[in-house]
GROMACS .gro file of C-alpha atoms in nm:
model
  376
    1UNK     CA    1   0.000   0.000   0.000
    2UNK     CA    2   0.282   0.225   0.075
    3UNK     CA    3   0.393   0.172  -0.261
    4UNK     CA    4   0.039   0.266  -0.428
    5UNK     CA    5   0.049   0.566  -0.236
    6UNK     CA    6   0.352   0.735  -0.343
    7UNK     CA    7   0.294   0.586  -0.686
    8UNK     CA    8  -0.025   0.819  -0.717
    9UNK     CA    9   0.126   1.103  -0.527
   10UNK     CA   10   0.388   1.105  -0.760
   11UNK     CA   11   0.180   1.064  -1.056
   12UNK     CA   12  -0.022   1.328  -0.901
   13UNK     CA   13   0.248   1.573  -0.904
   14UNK     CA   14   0.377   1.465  -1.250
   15UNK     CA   15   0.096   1.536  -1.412
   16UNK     CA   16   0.008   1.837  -1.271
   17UNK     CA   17   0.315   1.995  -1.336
   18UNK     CA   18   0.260   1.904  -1.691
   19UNK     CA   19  -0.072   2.072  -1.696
   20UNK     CA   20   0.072   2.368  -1.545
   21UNK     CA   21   0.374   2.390  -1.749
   22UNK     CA   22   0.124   2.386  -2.089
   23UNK     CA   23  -0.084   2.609  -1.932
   24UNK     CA   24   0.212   2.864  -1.902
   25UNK     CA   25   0.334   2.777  -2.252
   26UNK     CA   26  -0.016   2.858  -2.372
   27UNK     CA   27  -0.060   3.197  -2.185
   28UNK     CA   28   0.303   3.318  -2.377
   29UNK     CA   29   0.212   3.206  -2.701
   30UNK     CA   30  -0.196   3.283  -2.724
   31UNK     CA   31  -0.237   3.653  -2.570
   32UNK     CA   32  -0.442   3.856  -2.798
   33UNK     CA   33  -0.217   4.116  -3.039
   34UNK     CA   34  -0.119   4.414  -2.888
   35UNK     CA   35  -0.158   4.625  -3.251
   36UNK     CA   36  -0.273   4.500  -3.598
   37UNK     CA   37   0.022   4.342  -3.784
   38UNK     CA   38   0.084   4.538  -4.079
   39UNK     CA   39   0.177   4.354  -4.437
   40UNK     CA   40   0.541   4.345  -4.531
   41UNK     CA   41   0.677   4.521  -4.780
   42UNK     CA   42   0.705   4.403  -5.079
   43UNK     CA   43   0.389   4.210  -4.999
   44UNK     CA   44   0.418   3.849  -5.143
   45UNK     CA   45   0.087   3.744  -5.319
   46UNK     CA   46  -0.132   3.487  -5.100
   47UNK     CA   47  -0.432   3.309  -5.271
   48UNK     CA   48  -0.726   3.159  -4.990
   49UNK     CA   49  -0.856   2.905  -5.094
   50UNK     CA   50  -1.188   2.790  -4.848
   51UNK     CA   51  -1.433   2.487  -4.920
   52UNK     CA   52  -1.753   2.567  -4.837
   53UNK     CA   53  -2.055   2.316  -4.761
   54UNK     CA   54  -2.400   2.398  -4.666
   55UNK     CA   55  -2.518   2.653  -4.433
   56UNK     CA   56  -2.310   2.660  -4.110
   57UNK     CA   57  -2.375   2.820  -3.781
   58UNK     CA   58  -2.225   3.213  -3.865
   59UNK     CA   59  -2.118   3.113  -4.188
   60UNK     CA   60  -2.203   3.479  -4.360
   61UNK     CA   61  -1.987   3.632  -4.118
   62UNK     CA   62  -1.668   3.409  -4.151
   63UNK     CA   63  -1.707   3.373  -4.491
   64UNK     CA   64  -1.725   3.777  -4.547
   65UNK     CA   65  -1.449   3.815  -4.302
   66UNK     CA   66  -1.205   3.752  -4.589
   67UNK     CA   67  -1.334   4.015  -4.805
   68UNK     CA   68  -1.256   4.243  -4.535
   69UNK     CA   69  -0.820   4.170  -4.503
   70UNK     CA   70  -0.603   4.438  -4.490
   71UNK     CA   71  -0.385   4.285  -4.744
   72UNK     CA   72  -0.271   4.436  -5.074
   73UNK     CA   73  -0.183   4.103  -5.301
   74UNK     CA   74  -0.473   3.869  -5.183
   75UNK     CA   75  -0.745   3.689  -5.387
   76UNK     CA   76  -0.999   3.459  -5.271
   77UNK     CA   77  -1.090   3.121  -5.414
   78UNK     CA   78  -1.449   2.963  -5.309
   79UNK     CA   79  -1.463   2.588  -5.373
   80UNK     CA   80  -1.808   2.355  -5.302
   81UNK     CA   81  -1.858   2.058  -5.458
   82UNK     CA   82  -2.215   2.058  -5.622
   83UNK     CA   83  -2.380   2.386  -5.803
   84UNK     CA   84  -2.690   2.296  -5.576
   85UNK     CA   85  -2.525   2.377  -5.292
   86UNK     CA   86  -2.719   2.583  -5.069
   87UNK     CA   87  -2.480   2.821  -4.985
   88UNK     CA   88  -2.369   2.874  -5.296
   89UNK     CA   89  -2.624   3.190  -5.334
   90UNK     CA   90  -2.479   3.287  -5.068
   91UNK     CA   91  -2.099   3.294  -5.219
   92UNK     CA   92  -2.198   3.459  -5.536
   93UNK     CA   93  -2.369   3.716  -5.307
   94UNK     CA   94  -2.026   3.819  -5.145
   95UNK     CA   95  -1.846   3.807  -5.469
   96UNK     CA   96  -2.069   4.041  -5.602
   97UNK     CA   97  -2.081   4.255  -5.318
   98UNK     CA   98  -1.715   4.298  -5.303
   99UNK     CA   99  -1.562   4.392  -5.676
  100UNK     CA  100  -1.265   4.496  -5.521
  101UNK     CA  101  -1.171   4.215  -5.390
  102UNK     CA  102  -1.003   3.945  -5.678
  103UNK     CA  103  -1.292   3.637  -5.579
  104UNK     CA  104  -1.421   3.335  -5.738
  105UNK     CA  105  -1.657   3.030  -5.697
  106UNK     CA  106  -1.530   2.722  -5.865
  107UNK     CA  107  -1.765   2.433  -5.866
  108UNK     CA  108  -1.696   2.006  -5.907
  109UNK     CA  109  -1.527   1.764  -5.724
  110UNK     CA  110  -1.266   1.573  -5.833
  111UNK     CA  111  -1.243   1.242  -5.630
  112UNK     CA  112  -0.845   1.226  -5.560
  113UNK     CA  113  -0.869   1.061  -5.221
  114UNK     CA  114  -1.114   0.929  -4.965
  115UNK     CA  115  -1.153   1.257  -4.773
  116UNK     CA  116  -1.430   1.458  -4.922
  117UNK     CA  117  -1.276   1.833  -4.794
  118UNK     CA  118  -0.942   1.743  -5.007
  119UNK     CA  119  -1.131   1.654  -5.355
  120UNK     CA  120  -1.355   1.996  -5.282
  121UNK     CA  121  -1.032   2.154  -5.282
  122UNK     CA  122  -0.791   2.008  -5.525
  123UNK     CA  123  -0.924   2.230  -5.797
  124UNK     CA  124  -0.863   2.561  -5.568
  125UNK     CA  125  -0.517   2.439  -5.517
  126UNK     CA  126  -0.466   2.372  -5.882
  127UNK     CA  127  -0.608   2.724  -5.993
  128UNK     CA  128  -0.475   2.931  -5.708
  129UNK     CA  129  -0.281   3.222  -5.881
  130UNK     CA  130  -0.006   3.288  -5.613
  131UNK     CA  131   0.275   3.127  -5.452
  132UNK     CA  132   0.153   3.162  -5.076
  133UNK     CA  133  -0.169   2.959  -5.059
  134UNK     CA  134  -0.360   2.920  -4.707
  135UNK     CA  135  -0.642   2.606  -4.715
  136UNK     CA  136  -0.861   2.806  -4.480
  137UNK     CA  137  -1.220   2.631  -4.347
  138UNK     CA  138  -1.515   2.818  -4.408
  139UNK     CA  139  -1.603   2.844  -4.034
  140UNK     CA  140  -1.286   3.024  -3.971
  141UNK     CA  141  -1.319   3.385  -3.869
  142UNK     CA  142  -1.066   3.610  -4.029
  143UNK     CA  143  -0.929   3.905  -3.837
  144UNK     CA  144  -0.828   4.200  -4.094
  145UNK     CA  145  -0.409   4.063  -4.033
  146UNK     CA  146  -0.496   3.717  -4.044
  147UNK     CA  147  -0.254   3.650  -4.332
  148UNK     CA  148  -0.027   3.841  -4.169
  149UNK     CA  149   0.025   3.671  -3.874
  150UNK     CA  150   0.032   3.382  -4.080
  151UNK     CA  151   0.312   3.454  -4.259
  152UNK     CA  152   0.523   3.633  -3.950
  153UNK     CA  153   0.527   3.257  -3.855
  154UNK     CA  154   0.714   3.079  -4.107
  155UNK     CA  155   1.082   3.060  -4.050
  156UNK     CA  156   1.392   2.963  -4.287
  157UNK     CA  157   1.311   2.556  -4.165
  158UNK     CA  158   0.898   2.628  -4.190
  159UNK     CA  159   0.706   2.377  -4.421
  160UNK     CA  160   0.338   2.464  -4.267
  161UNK     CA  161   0.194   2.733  -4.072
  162UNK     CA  162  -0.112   2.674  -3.863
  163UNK     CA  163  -0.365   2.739  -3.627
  164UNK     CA  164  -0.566   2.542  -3.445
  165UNK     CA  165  -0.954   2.634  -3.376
  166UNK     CA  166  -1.077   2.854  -3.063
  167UNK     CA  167  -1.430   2.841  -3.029
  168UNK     CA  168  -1.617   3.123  -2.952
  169UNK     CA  169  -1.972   3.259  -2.924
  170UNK     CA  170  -2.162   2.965  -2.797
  171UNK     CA  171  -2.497   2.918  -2.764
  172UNK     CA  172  -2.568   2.687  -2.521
  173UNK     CA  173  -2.393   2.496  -2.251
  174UNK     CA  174  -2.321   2.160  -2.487
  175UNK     CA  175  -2.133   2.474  -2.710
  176UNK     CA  176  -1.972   2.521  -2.407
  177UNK     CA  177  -1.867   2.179  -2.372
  178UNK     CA  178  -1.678   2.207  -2.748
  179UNK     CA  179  -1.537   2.499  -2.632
  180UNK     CA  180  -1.404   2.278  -2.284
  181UNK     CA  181  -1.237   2.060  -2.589
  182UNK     CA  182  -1.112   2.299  -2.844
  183UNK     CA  183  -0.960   2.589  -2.631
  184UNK     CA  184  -0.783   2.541  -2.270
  185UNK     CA  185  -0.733   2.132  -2.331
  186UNK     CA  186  -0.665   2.104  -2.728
  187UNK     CA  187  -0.544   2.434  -2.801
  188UNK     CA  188  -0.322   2.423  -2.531
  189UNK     CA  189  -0.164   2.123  -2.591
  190UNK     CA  190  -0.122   2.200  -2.930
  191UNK     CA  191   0.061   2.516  -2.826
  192UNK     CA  192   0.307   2.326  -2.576
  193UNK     CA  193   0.445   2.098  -2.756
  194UNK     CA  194   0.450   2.332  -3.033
  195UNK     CA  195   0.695   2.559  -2.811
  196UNK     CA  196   0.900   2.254  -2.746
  197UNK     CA  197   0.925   2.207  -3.103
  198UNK     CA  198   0.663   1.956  -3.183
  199UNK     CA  199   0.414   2.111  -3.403
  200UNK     CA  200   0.179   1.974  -3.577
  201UNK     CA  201  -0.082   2.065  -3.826
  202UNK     CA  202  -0.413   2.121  -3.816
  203UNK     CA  203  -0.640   2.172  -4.087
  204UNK     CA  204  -0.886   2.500  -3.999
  205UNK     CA  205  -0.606   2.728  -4.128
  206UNK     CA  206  -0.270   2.620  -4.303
  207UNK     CA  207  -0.060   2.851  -4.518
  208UNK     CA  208   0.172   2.652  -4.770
  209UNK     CA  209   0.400   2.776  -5.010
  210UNK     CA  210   0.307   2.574  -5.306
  211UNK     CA  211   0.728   2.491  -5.381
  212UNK     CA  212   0.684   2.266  -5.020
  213UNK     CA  213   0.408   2.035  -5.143
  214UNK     CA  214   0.482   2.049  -5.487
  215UNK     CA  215   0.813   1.866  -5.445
  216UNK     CA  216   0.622   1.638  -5.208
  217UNK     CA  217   0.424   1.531  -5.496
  218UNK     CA  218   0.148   1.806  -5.471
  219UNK     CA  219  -0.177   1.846  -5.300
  220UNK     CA  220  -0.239   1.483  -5.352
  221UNK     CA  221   0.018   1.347  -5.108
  222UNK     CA  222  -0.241   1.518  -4.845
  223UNK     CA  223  -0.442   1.182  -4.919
  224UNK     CA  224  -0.189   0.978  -4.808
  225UNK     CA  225  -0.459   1.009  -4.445
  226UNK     CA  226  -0.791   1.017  -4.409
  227UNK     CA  227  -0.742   1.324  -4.229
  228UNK     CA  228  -0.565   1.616  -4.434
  229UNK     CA  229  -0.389   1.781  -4.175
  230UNK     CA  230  -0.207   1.430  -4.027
  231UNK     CA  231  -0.070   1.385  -4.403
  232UNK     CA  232  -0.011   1.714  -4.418
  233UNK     CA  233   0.249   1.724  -4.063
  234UNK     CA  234   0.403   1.344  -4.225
  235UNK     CA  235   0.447   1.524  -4.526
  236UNK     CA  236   0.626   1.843  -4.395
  237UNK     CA  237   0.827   1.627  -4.096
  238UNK     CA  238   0.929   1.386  -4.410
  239UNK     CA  239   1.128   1.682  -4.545
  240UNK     CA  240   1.280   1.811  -4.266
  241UNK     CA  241   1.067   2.114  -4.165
  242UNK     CA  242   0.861   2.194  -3.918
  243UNK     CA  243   0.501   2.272  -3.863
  244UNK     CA  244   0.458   2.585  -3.703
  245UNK     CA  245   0.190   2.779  -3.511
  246UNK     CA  246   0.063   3.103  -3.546
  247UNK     CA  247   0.063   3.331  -3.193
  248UNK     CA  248  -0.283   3.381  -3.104
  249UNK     CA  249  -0.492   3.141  -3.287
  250UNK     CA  250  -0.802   3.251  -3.516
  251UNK     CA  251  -1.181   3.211  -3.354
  252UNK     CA  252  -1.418   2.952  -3.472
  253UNK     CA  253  -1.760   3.140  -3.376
  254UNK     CA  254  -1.974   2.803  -3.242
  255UNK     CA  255  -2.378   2.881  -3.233
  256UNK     CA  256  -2.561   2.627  -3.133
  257UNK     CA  257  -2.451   2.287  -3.087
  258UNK     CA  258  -2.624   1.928  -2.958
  259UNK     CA  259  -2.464   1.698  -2.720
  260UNK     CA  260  -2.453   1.444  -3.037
  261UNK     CA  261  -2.295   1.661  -3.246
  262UNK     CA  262  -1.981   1.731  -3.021
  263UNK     CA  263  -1.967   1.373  -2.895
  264UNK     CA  264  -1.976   1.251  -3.296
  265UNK     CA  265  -1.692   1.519  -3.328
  266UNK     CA  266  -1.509   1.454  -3.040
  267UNK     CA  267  -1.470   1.085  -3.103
  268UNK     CA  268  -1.437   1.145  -3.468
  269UNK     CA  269  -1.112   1.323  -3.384
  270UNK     CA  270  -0.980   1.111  -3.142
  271UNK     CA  271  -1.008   0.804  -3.408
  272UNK     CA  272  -0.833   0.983  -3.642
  273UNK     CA  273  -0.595   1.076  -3.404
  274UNK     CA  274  -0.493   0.641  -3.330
  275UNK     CA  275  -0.478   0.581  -3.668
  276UNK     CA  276  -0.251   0.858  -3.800
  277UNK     CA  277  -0.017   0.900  -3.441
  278UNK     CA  278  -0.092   0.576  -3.252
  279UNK     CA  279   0.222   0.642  -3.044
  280UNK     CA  280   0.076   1.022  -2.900
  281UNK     CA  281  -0.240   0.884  -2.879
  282UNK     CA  282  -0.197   0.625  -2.664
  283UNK     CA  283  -0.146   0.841  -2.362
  284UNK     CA  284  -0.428   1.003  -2.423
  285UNK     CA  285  -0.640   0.752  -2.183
  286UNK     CA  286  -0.436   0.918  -1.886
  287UNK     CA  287  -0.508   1.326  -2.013
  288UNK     CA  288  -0.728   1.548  -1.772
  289UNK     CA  289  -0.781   1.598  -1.423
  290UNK     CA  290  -0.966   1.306  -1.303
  291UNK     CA  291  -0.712   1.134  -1.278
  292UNK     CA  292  -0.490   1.336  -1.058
  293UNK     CA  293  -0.787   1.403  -0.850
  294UNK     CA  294  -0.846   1.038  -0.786
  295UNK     CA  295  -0.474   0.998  -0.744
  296UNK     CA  296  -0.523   1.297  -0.479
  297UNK     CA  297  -0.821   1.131  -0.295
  298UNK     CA  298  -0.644   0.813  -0.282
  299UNK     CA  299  -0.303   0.977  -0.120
  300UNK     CA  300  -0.545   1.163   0.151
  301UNK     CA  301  -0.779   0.871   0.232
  302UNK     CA  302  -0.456   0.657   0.296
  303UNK     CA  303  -0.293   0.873   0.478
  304UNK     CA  304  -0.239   1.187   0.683
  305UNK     CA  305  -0.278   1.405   0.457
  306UNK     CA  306  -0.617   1.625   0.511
  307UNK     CA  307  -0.925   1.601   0.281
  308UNK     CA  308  -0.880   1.918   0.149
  309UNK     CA  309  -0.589   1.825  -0.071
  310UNK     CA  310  -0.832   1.723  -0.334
  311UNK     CA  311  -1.079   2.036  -0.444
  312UNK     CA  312  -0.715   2.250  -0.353
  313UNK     CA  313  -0.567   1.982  -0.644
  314UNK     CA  314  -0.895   2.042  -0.869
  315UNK     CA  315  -0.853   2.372  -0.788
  316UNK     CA  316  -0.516   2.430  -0.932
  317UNK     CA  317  -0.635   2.232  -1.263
  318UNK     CA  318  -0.894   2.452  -1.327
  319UNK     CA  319  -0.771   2.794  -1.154
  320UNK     CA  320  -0.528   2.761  -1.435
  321UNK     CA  321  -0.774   2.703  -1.729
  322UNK     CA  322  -0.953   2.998  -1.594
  323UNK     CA  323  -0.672   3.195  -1.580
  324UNK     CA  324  -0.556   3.063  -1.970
  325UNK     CA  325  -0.871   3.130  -2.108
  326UNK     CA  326  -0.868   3.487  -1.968
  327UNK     CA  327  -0.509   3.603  -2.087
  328UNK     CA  328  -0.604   3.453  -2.411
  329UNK     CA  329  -0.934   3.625  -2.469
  330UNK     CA  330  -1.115   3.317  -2.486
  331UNK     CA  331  -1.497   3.204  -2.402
  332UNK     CA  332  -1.539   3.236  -1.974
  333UNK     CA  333  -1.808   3.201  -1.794
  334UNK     CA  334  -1.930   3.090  -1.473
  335UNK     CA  335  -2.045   2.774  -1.619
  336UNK     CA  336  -1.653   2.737  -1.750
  337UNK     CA  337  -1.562   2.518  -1.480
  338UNK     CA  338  -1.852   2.256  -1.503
  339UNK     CA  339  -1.798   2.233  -1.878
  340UNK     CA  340  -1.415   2.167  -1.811
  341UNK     CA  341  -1.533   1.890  -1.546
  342UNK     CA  342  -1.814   1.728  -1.758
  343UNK     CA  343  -1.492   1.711  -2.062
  344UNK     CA  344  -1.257   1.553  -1.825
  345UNK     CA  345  -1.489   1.309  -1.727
  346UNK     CA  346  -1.596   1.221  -2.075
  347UNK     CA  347  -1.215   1.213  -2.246
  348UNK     CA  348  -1.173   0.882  -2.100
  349UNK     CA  349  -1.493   0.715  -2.262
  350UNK     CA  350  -1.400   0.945  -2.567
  351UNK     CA  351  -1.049   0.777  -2.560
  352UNK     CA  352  -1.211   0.444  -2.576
  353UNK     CA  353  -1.438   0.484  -2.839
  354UNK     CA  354  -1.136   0.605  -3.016
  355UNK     CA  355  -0.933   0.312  -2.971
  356UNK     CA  356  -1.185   0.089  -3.073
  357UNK     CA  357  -1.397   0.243  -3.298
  358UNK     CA  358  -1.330   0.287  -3.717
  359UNK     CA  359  -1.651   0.441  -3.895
  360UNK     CA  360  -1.805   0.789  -3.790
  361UNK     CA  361  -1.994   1.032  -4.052
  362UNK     CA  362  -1.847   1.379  -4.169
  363UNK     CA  363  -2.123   1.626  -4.337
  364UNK     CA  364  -2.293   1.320  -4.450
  365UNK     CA  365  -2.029   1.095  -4.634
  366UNK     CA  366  -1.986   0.782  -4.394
  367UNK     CA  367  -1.594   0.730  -4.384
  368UNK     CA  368  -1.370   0.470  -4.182
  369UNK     CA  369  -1.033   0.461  -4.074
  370UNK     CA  370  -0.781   0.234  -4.095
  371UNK     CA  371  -0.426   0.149  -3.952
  372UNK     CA  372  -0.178   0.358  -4.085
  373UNK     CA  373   0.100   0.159  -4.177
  374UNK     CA  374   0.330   0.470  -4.100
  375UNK     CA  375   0.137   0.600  -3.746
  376UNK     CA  376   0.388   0.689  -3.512
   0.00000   0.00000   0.00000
């Protein structure tokens, strides 16, 4: 028993120090910018290109968000799959509405892989007219220096620039709950071990310069993975770059959201996650702070220690979110901490269904995964 006990009180101290070290690393690297980021001068040319699909939650706003850059050498390519689209109207609306702005809508799909976002975009790729191209999601929500930032980012070893998603806006506590996921567990994750050198992609915002992927073999080698963004950091890794992330990542404004829709997302995710980087998602099952806590209640219970040790543990966990989210800017409320708990307690079971799961729908295509032969 003594054992067990300093087994967990050591793992209790391990992995809080770990949440409190990406915590820090997350507070450096996502404050809000001090100033708007002005363009460089000479100002390369950057082409967005941004599948769009149906009518999202705020998609008129983050879609007319990149009409609105403060960018001299931009253009904007539209891409959807099917002319009956519903929100194409709504594209050729903005395009018309903004004839400064160099903008079009191109329309097919060309099947090149088995993930339906890459074929809607192949023919932006191919048709982009500038060097710098950023694969940008439709429910991204462009500040007037987005590309910018993005390119103050890339370095002399840079193959990929991203950012990861921080929702915002939600209506509703289960939007709360994706916002538990996405910002002070995901994004901050995402942002330590991209400070320790780590990056990797992810595929809401990612600003290539075409020369990178085109001596990878072009945008096709992205369908090397079900999921985009995991071919996307083999790809860059395999050349010896890095992925890097932009300070202060962009906002994904949330709406409304069901407790089936972020549980479908959620696991969707995580089983992409085994089958791409087996080897980081394995400890996965131990991420969170029920764990500690239970470590912590087990420690006090079995010995001297007083009761109190474990809301002053739980305490520190999410004292620290708190304090995250509110250097960064992002969502807090007073229903923050419950939707933080209610996360922690579900990654395990998420984890699982992970593991063992291999079919999940995205925007109505069913899709499986399988084993990459190269997951590390």
């Amino acid at each position: 028993m003594t054992i067990l006990i300093w087994a967990a009180a050591a793992f209790c101290i391990f992995t809080t120090a770990i949440h409190l070290a990406s915590t820090l690393a997350a507070i450096i690297r996502c404050r809000a910018p001090a100033a708007h980021l002005p363009a460089r001068h000479p100002a390369p040319g950057v082409s967005l290109v941004r599948p769009i699909c149906g009518i999202e939650n705020h998609v008129e706003e983050t879609l007319a968000s990149a009409f609105a850059l403060d960018y001299p050498r931009y253009e904007i390519v539209l891409c959807v799959a099917s002319a009956q689209d519903p929100v194409v109207p709504l594209a050729r609306r903005l395009i018309a509405a903004h004839p400064g702005v160099p903008a079009r809508l191109l329309v097919g799909n060309e099947k090149i892989s088995d993930n339906p976002k890459l074929n809607n975009i192949y023919k932006g790729w191919r048709e982009a007219a500038h060097e710098w191209i950023v694969l940008a999601d439709s429910n991204v929500l462009m500040p007037s220096d987005y590309i910018q930032r993005l390119l103050a980012a890339w370095r002399p070893a840079t193959g990929l620039v991203c950012s990861p998603p921080v929702g915002g806006r939600p209506d509703g506590f289960w939007a709360e709950l994706e916002c538990a996921f996405l910002n002070t567990y995901q994004a901050r994750f995402q942002y330590a071990v991209d400070t320790l050198g780590f990056g990797f992609a992810q595929g809401k915002s990612m600003l290539w310069n075409r020369n990178v992927l085109e001596r990878a073999g072009g945008i096709r080698a992205l369908g090397s993975q079900l999921a985009e963004d995991a071919a996307a950091t083999k790809v860059v890794r395999s050349a010896g770059l890095e992925v890097r992330l932009v300070d202060a990542p962009f906002e994904q404004p949330l709406g409304h959201r069901s407790a089936a829709e972020v549980w479908r997302r959620q696991v969707r995710w995580a089983r992409l996650r085994r089958t791409s980087f087996k080897a980081c998602f394995m400890p996965e099952v131990v991420s969170g702070a029920v764990w500690p806590i239970a470590a912590a209640a087990l420690v006090a219970v079995q010995s001297d220690l007083p009761l109190l040790t474990v809301p002053a543990v739980a305490a520190l966990w999410y004292g620290s979110e708190a304090v995250l989210a509110w250097a960064a800017g992002w969502h807090l409320t007073a229903r923050s901490p419950l939707a933080w708990a209610l996360r922690d307690l579900l990654l395990p079971v998420v984890w699982l269904n992970g593991l063992f799961g291999t079919g999940f729908v995205w925007r109505g295509n069913q899709m499986r995964v399988a084993e990459s032969r190269s997951a590390v």
